XYZ file of C-alpha atoms in Angstrom:
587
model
C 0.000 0.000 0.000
C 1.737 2.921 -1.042
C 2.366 6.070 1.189
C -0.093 9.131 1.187
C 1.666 12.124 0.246
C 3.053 14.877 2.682
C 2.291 17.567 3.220
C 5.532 19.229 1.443
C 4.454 16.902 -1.714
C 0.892 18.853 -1.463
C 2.050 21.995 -1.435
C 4.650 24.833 -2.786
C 6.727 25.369 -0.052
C 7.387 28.976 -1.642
C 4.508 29.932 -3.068
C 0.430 30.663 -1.960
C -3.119 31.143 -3.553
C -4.802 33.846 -4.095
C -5.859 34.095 -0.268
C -2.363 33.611 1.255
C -2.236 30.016 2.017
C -0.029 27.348 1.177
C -0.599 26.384 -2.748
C -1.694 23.833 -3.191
C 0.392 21.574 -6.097
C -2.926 20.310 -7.461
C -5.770 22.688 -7.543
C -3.202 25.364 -8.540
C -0.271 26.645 -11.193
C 0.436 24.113 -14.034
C -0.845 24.459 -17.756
C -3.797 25.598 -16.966
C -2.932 28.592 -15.170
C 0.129 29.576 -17.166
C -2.053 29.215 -20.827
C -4.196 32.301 -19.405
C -0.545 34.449 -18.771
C 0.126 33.276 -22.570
C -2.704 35.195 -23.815
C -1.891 38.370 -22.163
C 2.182 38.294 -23.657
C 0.499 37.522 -27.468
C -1.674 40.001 -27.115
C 0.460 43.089 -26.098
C 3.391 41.149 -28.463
C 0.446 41.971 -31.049
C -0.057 45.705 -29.631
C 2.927 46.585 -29.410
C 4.325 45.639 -33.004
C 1.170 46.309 -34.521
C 1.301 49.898 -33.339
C 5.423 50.565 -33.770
C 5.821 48.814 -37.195
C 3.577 50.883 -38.812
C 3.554 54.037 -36.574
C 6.044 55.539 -39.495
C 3.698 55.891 -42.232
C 1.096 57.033 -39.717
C 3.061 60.077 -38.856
C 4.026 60.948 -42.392
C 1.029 60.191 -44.019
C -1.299 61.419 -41.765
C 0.207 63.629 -39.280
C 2.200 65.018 -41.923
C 5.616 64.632 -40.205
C 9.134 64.747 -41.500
C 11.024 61.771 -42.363
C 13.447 62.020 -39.214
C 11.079 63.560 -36.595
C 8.329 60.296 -37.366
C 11.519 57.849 -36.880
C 12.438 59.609 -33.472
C 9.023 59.190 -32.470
C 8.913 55.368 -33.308
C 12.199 54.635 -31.728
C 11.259 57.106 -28.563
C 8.068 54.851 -28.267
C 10.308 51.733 -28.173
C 12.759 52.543 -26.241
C 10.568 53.827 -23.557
C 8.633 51.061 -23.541
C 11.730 48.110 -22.998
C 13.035 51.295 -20.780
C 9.970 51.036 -18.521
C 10.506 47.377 -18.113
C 12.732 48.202 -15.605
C 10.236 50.025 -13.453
C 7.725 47.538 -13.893
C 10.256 45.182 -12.685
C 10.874 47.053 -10.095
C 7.660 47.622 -8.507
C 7.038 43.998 -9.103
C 9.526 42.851 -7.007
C 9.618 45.334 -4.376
C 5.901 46.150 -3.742
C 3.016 45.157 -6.160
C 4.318 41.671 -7.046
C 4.032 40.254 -10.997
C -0.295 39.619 -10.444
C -0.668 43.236 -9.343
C 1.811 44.057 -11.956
C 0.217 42.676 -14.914
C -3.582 43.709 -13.758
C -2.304 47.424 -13.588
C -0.315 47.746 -16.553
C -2.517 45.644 -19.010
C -5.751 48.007 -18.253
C -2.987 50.949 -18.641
C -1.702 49.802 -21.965
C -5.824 49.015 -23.256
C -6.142 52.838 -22.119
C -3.354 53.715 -24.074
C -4.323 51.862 -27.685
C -7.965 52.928 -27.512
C -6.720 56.820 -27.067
C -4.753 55.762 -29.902
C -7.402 54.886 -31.853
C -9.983 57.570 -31.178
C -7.610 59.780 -31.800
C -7.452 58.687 -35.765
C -11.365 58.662 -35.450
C -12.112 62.330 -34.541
C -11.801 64.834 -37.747
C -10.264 67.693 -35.006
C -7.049 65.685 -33.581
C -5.273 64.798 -36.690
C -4.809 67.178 -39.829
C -6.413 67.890 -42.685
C -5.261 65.664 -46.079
C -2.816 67.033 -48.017
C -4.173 69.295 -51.331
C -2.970 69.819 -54.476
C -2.507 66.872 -57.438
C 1.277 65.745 -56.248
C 0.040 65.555 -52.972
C 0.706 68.124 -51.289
C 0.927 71.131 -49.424
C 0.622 69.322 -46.444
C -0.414 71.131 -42.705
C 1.655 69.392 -39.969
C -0.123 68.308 -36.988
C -0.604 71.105 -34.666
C 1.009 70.808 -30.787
C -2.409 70.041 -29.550
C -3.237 66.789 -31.986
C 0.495 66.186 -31.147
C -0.340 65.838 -27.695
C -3.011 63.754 -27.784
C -1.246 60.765 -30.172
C 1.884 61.631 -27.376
C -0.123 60.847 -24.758
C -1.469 57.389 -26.605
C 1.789 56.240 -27.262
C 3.697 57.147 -23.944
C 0.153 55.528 -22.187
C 0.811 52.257 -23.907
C 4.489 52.128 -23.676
C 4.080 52.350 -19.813
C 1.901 49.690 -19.967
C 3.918 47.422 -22.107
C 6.880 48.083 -19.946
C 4.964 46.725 -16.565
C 3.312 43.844 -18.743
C 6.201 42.380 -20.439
C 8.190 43.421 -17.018
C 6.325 40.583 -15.206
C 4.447 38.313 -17.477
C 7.295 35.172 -18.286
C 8.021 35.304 -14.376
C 4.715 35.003 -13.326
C 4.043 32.225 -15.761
C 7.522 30.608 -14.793
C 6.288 30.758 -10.639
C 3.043 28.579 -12.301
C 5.674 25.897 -12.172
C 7.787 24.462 -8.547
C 11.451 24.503 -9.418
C 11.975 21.814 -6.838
C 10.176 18.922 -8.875
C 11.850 17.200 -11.498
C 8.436 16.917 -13.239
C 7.574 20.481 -13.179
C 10.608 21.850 -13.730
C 10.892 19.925 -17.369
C 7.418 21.504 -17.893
C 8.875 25.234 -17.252
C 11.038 24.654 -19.704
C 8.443 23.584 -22.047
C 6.402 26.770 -20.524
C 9.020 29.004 -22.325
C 9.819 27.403 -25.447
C 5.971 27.888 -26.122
C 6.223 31.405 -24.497
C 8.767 32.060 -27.320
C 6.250 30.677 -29.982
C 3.185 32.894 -28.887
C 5.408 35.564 -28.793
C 6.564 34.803 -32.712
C 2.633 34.569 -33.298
C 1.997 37.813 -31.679
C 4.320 39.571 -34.063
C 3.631 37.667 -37.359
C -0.076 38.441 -36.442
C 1.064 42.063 -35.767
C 3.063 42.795 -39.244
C 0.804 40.772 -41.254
C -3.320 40.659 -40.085
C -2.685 44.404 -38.347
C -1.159 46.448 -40.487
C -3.080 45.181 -43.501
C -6.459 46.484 -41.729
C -4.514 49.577 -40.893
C -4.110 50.470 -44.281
C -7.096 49.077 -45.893
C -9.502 49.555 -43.432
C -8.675 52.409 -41.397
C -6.473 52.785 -38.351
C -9.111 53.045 -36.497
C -9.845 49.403 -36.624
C -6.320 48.287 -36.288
C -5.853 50.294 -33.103
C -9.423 49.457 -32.037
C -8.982 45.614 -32.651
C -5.696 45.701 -30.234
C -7.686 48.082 -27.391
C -9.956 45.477 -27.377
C -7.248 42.703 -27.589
C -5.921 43.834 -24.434
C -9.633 43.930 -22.506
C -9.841 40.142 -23.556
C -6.751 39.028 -22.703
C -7.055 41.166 -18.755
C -10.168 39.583 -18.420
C -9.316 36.041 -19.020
C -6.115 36.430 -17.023
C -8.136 37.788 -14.343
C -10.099 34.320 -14.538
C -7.300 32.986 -13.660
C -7.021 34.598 -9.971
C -8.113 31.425 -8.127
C -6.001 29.036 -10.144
C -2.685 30.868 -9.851
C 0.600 30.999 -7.947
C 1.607 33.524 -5.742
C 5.003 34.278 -4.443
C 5.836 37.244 -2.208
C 7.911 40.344 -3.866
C 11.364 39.720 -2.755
C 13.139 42.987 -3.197
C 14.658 44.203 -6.260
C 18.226 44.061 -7.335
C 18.591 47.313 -7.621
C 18.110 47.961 -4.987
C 20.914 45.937 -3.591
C 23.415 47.772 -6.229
C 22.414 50.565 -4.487
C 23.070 49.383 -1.258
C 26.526 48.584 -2.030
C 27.845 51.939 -3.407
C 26.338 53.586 -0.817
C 27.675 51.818 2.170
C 30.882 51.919 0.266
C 31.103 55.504 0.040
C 29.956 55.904 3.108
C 33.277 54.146 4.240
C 34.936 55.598 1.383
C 38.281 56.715 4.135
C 38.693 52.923 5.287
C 41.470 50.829 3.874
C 40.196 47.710 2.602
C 42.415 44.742 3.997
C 44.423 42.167 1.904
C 43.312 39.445 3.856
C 39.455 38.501 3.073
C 38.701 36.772 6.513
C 37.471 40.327 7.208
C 34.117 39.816 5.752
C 31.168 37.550 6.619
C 32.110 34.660 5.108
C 28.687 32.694 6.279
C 26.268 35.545 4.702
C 25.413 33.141 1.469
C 24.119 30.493 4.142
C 21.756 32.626 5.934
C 20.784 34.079 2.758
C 20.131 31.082 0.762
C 22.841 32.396 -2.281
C 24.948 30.693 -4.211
C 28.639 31.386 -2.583
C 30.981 33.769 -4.012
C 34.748 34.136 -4.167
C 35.954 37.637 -3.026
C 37.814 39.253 -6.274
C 40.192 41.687 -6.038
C 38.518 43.863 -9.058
C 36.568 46.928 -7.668
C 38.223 47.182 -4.441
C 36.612 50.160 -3.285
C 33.029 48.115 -2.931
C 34.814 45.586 -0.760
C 34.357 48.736 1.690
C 30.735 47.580 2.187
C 31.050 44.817 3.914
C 34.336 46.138 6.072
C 33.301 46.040 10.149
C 33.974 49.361 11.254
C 34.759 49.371 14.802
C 34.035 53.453 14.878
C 30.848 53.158 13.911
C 27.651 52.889 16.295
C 25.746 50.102 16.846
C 22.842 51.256 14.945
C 24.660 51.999 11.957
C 26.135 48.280 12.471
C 22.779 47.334 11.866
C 21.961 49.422 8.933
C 22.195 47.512 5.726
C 23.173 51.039 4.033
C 26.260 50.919 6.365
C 27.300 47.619 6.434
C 26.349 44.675 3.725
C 27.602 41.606 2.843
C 30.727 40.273 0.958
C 28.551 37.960 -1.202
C 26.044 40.796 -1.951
C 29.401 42.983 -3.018
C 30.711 40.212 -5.143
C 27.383 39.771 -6.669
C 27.543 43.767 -7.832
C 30.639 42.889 -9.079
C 29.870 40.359 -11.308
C 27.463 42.579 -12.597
C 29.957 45.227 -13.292
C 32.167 42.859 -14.985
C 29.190 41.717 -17.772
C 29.136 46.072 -18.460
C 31.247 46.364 -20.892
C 29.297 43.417 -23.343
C 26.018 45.072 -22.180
C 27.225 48.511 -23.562
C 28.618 46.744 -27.265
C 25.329 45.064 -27.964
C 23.806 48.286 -27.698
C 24.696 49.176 -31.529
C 22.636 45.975 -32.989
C 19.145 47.286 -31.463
C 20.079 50.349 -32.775
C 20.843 49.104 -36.686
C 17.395 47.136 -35.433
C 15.423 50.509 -35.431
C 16.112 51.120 -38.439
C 13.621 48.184 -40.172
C 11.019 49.896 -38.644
C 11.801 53.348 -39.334
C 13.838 54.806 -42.614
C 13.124 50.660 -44.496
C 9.504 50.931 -44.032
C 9.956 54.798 -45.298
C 11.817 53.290 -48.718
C 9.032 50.431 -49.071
C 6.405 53.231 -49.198
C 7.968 54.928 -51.954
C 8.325 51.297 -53.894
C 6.488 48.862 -56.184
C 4.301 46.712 -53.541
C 2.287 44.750 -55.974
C 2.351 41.005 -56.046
C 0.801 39.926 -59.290
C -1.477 42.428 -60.993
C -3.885 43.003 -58.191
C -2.710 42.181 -54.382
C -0.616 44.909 -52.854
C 1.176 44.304 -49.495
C 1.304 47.028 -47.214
C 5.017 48.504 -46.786
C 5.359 47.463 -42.872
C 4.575 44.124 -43.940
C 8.166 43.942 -44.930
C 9.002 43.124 -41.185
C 7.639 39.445 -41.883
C 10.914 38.804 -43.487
C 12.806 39.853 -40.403
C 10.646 38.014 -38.395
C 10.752 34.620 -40.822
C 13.999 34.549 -41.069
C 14.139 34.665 -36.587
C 11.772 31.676 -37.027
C 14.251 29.687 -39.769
C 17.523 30.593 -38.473
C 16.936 29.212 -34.362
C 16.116 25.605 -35.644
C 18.619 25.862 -38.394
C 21.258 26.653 -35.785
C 20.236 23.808 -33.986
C 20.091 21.383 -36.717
C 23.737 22.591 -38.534
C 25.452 24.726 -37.031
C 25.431 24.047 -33.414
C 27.024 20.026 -34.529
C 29.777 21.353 -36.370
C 30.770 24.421 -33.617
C 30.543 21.256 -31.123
C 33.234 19.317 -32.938
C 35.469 22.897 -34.439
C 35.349 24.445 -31.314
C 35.482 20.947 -28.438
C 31.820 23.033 -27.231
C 29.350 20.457 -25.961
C 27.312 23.464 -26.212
C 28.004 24.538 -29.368
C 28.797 28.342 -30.056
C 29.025 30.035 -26.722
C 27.074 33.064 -25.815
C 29.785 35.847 -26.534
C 30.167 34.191 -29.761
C 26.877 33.805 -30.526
C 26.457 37.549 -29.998
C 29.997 38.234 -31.905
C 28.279 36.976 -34.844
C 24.525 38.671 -34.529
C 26.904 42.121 -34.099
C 28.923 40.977 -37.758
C 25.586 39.851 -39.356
C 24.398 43.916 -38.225
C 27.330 45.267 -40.449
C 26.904 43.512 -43.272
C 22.772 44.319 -42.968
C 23.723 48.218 -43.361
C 26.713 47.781 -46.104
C 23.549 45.738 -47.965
C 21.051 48.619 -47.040
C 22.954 51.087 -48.642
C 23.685 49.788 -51.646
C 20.254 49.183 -52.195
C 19.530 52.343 -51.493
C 22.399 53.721 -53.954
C 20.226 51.393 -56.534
C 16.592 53.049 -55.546
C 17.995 56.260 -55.961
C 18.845 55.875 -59.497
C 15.846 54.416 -60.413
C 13.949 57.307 -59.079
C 16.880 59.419 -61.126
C 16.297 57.591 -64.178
C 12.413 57.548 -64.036
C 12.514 61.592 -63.317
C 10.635 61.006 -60.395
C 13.088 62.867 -57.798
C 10.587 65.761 -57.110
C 7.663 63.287 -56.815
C 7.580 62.101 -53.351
C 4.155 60.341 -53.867
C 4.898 59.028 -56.812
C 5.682 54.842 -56.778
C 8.961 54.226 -58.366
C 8.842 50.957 -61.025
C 11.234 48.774 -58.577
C 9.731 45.918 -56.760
C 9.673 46.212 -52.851
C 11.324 42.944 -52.838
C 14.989 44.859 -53.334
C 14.837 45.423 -49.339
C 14.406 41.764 -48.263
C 18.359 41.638 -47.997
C 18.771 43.905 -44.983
C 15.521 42.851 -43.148
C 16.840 38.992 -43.971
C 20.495 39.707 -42.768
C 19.117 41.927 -39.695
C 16.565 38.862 -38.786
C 19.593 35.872 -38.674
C 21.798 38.636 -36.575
C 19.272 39.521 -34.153
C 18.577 35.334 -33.832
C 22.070 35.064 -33.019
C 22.127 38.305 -30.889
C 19.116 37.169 -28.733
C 19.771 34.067 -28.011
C 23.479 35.190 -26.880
C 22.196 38.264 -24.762
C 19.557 35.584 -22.689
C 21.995 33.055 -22.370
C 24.951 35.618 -21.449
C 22.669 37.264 -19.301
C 20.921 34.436 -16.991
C 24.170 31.759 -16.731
C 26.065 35.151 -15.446
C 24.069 36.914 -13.267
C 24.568 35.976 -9.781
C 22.174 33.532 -8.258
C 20.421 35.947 -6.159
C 20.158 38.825 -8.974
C 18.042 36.509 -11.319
C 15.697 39.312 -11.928
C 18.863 41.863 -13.269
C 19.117 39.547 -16.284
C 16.361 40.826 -18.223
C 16.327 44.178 -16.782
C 20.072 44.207 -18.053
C 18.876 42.168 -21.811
C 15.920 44.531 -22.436
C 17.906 47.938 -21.278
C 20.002 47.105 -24.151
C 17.261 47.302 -27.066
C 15.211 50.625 -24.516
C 19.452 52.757 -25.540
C 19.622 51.159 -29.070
C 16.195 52.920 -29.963
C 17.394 55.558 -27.875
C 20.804 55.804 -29.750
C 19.290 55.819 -32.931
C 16.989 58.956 -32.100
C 20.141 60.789 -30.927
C 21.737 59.958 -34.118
C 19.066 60.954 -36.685
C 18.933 64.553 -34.474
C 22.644 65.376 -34.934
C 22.934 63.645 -38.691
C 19.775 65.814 -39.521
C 21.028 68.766 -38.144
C 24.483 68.337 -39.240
C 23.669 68.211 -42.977
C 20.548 70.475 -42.800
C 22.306 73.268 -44.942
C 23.865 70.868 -47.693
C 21.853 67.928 -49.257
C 19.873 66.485 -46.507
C 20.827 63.095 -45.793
C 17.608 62.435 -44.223
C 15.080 64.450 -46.648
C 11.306 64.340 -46.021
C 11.978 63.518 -49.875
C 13.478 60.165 -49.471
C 14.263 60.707 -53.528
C 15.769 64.056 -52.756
C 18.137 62.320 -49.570
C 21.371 60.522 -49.235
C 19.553 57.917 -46.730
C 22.517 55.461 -47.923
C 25.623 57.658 -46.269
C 23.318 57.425 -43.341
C 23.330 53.672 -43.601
C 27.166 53.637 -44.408
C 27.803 55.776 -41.140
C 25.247 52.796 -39.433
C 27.459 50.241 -41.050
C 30.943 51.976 -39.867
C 30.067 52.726 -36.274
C 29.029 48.948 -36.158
C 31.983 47.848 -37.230
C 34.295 49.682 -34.826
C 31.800 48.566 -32.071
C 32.212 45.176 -32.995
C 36.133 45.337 -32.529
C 36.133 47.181 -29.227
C 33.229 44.231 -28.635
C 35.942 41.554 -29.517
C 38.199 42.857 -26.837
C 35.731 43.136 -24.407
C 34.802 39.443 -25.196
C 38.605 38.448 -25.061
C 38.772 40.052 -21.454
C 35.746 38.633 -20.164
C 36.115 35.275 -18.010
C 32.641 33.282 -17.517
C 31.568 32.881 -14.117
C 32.308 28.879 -14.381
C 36.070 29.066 -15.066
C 36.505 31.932 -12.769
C 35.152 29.723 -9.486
C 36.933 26.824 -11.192
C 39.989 28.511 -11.005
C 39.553 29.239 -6.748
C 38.203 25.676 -6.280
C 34.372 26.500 -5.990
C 31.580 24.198 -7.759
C 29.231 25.992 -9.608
C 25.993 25.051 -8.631
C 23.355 23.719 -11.341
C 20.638 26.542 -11.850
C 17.544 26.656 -13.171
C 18.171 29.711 -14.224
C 14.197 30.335 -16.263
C 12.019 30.370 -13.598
C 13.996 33.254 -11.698
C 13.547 36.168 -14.904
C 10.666 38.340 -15.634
């Protein structure tokens, strides 16, 4: 007769339901409760895309924008809204926890889209249509209308920076890390996470933006407002079925921690001799132990006893911290300078969405006689080519770096992003000869003062840089997560994707700086960034793309060279590296 099960086998010892008891393990979590998270990452995966990818020929078309001020404002919404990922994450952690998190933010980001779309409704908050047989003269979108579409956007991007802040973790704490069974499902959990969130954007370039432009934006913008509703009120079906697990405190927190109660002993000497730290801290904190590193010296302040001080301030985790929590900042610190290179790829990134969709408007879009594809649809190629290139690394490539390279793991994750960062030259050095190539068409077709007019070159001419951007950024993202979660400390899980997603927030950012000073720069010559695409040198902006790139990628090769990975580093003082599951501990 077999055993009944304990009460540790009936429950997760870590996590509650949604009145603060004890889960239980099987009237809560699993499949069932994760499928309704899904929904709400698919849907604001949809949103989100389905707004940005498009937003370009919005704000030219309609809003009657330049050329660089609408790509500012589509990499401004992007950026903030991987930016705000990192408050979301913070108030997650710290004070709302990820249900809380994802209520909040979804109804924010559904209050967002449908200003969006009422906005292109009412006759009195966008312009009048341009006059005039060529189009034109257009009347820009006064500071009032501008105000209203700002205030759509900057509403959504908030709440698609707490929703995709907190959405994989919560559907990750669905699953107990402790059970061999349901740990192999939470791996399963995001490999499907990863799929909806492909569906979500193919939905988004394809299905969206072809009722954009065919049937109004109104219904696109409508169809996502409402999108949203459905997917917040399913997931808030979900309340009695879910996981719970208390908010833990946020890592930043505990960066900050450090450099304060290191400058606040900024005059002490810190000792050669490490037996002058806690050296039982990771046991009473449940982290992973840590070797003290002589890099950064002036943190190991921190966790110096001060015999001056007073007891209180002995006390006072802003005075005095641990030497694990100060080795854990350092490890951080260490992984800065191959955050900062992989910067440049999200910012060649922006441009598919910005100045590429502005060339496919002014191109043939026709398949056959009849159908013609919208110009944002030309993002399905990036995103196709994500889709191909993962299993095709898996299948090929992966075998063969295993056996070149003695890598039971194939390429690692600096060389993995090595080569996303290469595949981003080559995407811009392809971009602007293309462009070089467009131009003379228009030249040779005299239809260089004829913004409006189509020029007799198939669309298809740009699939090379959205195809060689979509196998770098497989590369790239796969690299940054892996990098990311095997070397973030054990007890700074949560930094991972903070750190991953900050990277694409200053890309967009970067790019918005750059088309400012290259705009202004070349305003009194031939614009290279001319309302006039036709009338432009858009391809010396691509070149500079493809040069800065290039040198980023070198001073990225010596970062790479300098970097150790966490694993040889303890293997080198003797320490084991504990096995982590490192996916269930990430936003």
């Amino acid at each position: 007769m077999s055993a009944l099960p304990t009460t540790q086998e009936k429950t997760i010892l870590d996590a509650t339901n949604y009145k603060g008891a004890p889960a239980e393990r099987s009237k809560t979590g699993g499949w069932s409760a994760s499928a309704m998270i899904l929904g709400g990452e698919v849907m604001e995966r949809m949103t989100t895309l389905g707004i940005a990818v498009n937003l370009v020929t919005y704000l030219t078309g309609t809003m009657h924008l330049g050329n660089a001020e609408s790509a500012n404002v589509v990499t401004n919404f992007l950026g903030t809204s991987f930016m705000l990922c990192l408050l979301g994450g913070f108030l997650a952690d710290t004070f709302l926890g990820r249900y809380r998190t994802i209520a909040i933010f979804a109804a924010v980001q559904a209050t967002g889209v449908a200003i969006l779309a009422m906005s292109t409704k009412i006759p009195s908050l966008h312009p009048p249509k341009c006059t005039g047989d060529s189009g034109g003269p257009c009347e820009r979108a006064t500071s009032k209308q501008l105000t209203v579409l700002y205030l759509a956007l900057y509403m959504t991007a908030l709440g698609t920076g707490g929703l995709k802040s907190s959405v994989s973790g919560f559907g990750s704490d669905q699953f107990d890390d402790t059970d061999e069974k349901e740990r192999k499902q939470m791996l399963k959990f995001f490999n499907w996470f990863y799929f909806f969130v492909s569906t979500g954007s193919l939905a988004a370039v394809t299905v969206l933006v072809y009722i954009q432009d065919n049937q109004g934006r109104v219904w696109g913008y409508g169809i996502c407002a409402v999108a949203i509703l459905v997917a917040l009120t399913v997931f808030l079906s979900g309340t009695k079925k879910y996981r719970y697990k208390k908010p833990v405190g946020s890592p930043l927190t505990q960066i900050a921690v450090v450099f304060v109660a290191a400058w606040r002993k900024r005059r002490l000497q810190p000792p050669s001799d490490s037996s002058f730290f806690f050296h039982e801290d990771y046991i009473q904190s449940n982290k992973q132990r840590l070797p003290h590193s002589n890099q950064f010296r002036f943190l190991d302040k921190a966790a110096m006893k001060d015999s001056s001080g007073t007891e209180a301030m002995k006390n006072n985790k802003w005075y005095l911290t641990t030497l694990t929590d100060v080795e854990e900042v350092k490890l951080v610190l260490r992984m800065l300078p191959i955050w900062a290179t992989t910067i440049m790829f999200w910012c060649i990134h922006a441009q598919m969405t910005t100045f590429s969709v502005s060339q496919a408007v002014t191109m043939d879009c026709h398949i056959g006689k009849t159908f013609k594809i919208p110009p944002a649809s030309m993002t399905v190629f990036l995103i196709g080519t994500i889709l191909l290139t993962v299993p095709f690394y898996d299948r090929f490539v992966a075998p063969v770096a295993k056996k070149l390279l003695m890598n039971p793991h194939g390429l690692s994750p600096l060389q993995r992003v090595g080569t996303g960062l290469v595949f981003s030259v080559l995407s811009m050095v392809a971009a602007a000869a293309i462009e070089i190539k467009r131009l003379k068409e228009a030249r040779s077709h005299g239809l260089v003062h004829t913004p409006h007019s189509k020029i007799p070159m198939t669309v298809f001419w740009l699939v090379p840089q959205f195809f060689l951007v979509g196998v770098g950024e497989a590369f790239m993202y796969m690299g940054q997560l892996d990098f990311f979660l095997r070397e973030c400390p054990k007890g700074m899980k949560t930094m991972s994707t903070g750190l991953f997603l900050s990277t694409l927030a200053l890309g967009f950012f970067f790019s918005s700086l750059l088309v400012s000073i290259v705009n202004k720069l070349t305003a009194h010559g031939k614009p290279w960034l001319a309302d006039n695409l036709n009338q432009g040198k858009l391809y010396d902006f691509y070149w500079l793309l493809a040069l800065l790139s290039a040198i980023n990628v070198v001073i990225y090769f010596v970062a790479a060279k300098w970097y150790v990975y966490k694993e040889k580093r303890f293997a080198e003082v003797g320490i084991e590296l504990e096995e982590q599951e490192n996916v269930g501990n990430f936003h």
